[in-house]
Short mmCIF file of C-alpha atoms in Angstrom, two decimals:
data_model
loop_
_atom_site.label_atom_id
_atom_site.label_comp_id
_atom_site.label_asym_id
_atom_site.label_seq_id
_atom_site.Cartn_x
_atom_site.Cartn_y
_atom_site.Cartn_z
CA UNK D 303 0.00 0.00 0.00
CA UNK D 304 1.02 3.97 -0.86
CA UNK D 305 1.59 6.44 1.25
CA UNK D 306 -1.41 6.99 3.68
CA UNK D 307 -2.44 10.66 4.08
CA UNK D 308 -5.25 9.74 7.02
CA UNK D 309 -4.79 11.23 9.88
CA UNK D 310 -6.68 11.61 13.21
CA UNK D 311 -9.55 14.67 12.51
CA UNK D 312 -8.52 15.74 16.19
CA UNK D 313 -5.12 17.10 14.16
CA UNK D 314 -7.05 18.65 10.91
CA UNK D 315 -10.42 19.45 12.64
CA UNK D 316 -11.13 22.27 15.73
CA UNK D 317 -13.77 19.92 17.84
CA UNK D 318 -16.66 22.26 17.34
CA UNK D 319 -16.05 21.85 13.59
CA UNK D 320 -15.66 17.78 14.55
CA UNK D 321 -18.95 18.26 16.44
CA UNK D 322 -21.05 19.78 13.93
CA UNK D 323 -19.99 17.34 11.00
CA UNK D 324 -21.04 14.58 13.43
CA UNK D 325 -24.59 16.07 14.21
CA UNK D 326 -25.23 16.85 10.31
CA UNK D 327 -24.06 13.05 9.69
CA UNK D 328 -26.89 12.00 11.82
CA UNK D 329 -29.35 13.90 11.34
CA UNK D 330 -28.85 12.23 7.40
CA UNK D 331 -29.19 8.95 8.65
CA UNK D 332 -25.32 8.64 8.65
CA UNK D 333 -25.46 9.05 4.60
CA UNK D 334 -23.47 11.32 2.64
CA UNK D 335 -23.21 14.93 3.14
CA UNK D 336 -20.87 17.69 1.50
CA UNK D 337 -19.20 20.32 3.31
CA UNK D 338 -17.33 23.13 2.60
CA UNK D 339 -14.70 24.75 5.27
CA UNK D 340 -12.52 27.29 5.98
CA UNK D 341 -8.99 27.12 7.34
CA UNK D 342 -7.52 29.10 10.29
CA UNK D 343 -4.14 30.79 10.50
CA UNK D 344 -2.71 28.05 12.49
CA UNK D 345 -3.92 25.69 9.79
CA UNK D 346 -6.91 23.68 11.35
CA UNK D 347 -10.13 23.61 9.86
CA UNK D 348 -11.77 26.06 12.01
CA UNK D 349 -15.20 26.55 10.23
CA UNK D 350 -17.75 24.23 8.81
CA UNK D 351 -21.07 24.84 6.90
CA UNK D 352 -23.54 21.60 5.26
CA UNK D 353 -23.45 22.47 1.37
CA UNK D 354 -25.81 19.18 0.33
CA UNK D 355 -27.63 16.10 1.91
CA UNK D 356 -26.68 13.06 -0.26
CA UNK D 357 -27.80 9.44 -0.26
CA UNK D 358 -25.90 6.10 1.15
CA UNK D 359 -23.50 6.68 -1.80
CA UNK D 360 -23.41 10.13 -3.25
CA UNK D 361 -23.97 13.37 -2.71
CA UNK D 362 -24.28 16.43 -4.71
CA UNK D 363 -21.66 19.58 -4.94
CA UNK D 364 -22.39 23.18 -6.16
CA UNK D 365 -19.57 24.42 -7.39
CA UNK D 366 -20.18 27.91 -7.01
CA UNK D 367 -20.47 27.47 -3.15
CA UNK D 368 -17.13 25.40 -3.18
CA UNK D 369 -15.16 27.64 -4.69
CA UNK D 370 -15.95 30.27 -2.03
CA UNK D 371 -14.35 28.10 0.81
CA UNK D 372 -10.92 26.58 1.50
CA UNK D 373 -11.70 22.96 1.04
CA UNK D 374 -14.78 20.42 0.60
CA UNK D 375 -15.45 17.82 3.11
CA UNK D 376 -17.46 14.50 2.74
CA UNK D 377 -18.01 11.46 4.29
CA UNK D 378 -18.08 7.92 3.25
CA UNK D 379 -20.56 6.04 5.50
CA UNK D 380 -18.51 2.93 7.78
CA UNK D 381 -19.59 -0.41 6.77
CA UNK D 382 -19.56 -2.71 9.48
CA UNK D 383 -16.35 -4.79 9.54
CA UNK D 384 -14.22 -2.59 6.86
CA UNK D 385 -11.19 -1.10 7.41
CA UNK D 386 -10.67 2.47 7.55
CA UNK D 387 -8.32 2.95 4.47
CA UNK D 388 -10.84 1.10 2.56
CA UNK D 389 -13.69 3.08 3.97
CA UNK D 390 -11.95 6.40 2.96
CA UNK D 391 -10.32 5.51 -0.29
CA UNK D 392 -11.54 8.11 -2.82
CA UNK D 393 -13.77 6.87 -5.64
CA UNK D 394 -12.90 7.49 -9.35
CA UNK D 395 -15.05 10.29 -8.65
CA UNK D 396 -13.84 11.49 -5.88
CA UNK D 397 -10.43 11.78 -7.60
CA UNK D 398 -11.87 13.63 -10.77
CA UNK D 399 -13.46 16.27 -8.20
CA UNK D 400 -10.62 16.54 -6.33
CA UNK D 401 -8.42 16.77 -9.29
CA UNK D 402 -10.95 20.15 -10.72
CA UNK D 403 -10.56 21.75 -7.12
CA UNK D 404 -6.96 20.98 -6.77
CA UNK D 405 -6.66 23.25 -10.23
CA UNK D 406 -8.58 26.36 -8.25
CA UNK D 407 -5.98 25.34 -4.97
CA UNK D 408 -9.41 23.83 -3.15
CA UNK D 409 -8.52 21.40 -0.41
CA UNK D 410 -10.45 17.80 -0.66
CA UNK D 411 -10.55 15.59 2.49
CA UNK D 412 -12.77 12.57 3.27
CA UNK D 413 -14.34 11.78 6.40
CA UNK D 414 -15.66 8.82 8.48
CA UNK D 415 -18.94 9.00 9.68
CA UNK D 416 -17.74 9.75 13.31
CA UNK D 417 -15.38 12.30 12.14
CA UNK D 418 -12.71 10.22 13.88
CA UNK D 419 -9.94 9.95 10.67
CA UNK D 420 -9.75 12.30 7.70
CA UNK D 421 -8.15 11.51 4.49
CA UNK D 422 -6.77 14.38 2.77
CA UNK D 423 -7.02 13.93 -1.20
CA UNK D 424 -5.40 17.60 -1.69
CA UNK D 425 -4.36 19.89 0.96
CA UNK D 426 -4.54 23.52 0.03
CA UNK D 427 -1.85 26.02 0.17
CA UNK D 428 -1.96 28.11 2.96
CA UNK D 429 -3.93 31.29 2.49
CA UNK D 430 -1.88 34.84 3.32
CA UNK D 431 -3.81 36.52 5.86
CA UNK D 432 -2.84 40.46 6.27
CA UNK D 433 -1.98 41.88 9.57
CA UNK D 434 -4.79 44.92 10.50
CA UNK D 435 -2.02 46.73 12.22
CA UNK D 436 0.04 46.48 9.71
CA UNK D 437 -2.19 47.95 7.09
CA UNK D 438 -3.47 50.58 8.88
CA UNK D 439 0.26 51.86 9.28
CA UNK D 440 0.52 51.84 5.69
CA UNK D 441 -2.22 55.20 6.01
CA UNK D 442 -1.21 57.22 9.19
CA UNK D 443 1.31 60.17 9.09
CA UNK D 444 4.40 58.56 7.73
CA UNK D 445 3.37 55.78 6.47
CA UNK D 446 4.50 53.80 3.23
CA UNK D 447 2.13 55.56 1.26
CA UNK D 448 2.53 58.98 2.84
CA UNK D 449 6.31 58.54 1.90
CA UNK D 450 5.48 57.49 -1.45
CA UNK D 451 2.58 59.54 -2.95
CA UNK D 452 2.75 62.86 -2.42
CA UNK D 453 -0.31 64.88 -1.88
CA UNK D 454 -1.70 62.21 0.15
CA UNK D 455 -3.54 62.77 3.02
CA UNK D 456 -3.42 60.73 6.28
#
């Protein structure tokens, strides 16, 4: 077997994000549902939102809503007495999706039902996120743009 990119969701997930896939699991009869999620500065998937309710196999994605978020999140349902690299392998479908978001740097993980292990099909780069402070210096008396344009006006 390849290299294994699952790893424990307790390492990739903050737990109200692990809480909330869990509820929206159940509340689908442990079928398929689609996520999309954001990514914190310190690199854990800090927020969660249910894009679609799928079926025992499949589930739909909107496109337009995934490419507004940092990665898409879905589960593939445990059957009893599988093991968990089986359970998370990606379908040939999975891989063509992943393969389109990959090209627009959108992270694509799969999930257990009990959002215990994650399997991370593409991880996206990290996103630059500006310091305020930083900025706003940029504007004041003296600033980088003061010193470059003149005429400007703190």
């Amino acid at each position: 077997m390849g290299v294994s990119l699952i790893q424990d969701a307790k390492n990739v997930f903050l737990p109200n994000c692990i809480e909330e896939i869990k509820k929206a699991i159940k509340e689908n009869d442990n079928n398929e549902v689609v996520f999309i999620g954001n990514i914190s500065r310190d690199g854990m998937v800090s927020e969660i939102e249910v894009l679609t309710y799928g079926n025992e196999n499949s589930a739909p994605v909107i496109m337009m809503d995934v490419l507004q978020a940092d990665i898409i999140i879905h589960n593939h349902p445990l059957i009893e007495g599988e093991e968990i690299e089986y359970v998370l392998r990606p379908s040939d479908t999975d891989i063509s999706l992943a393969s389109e978001l990959a090209n627009q740097k959108k992270g694509f993980f799969i999930i257990d039902n009990d959002c215990q292990y994650v399997n991370i099909i593409y991880k996206p780069e990290p996103r630059y996120f500006l310091n305020e402070d930083e900025i706003l210096s940029m504007f004041q008396d003296g600033g980088l743009i003061k010193k470059n344009i003149s005429g400007f006006e703190a």
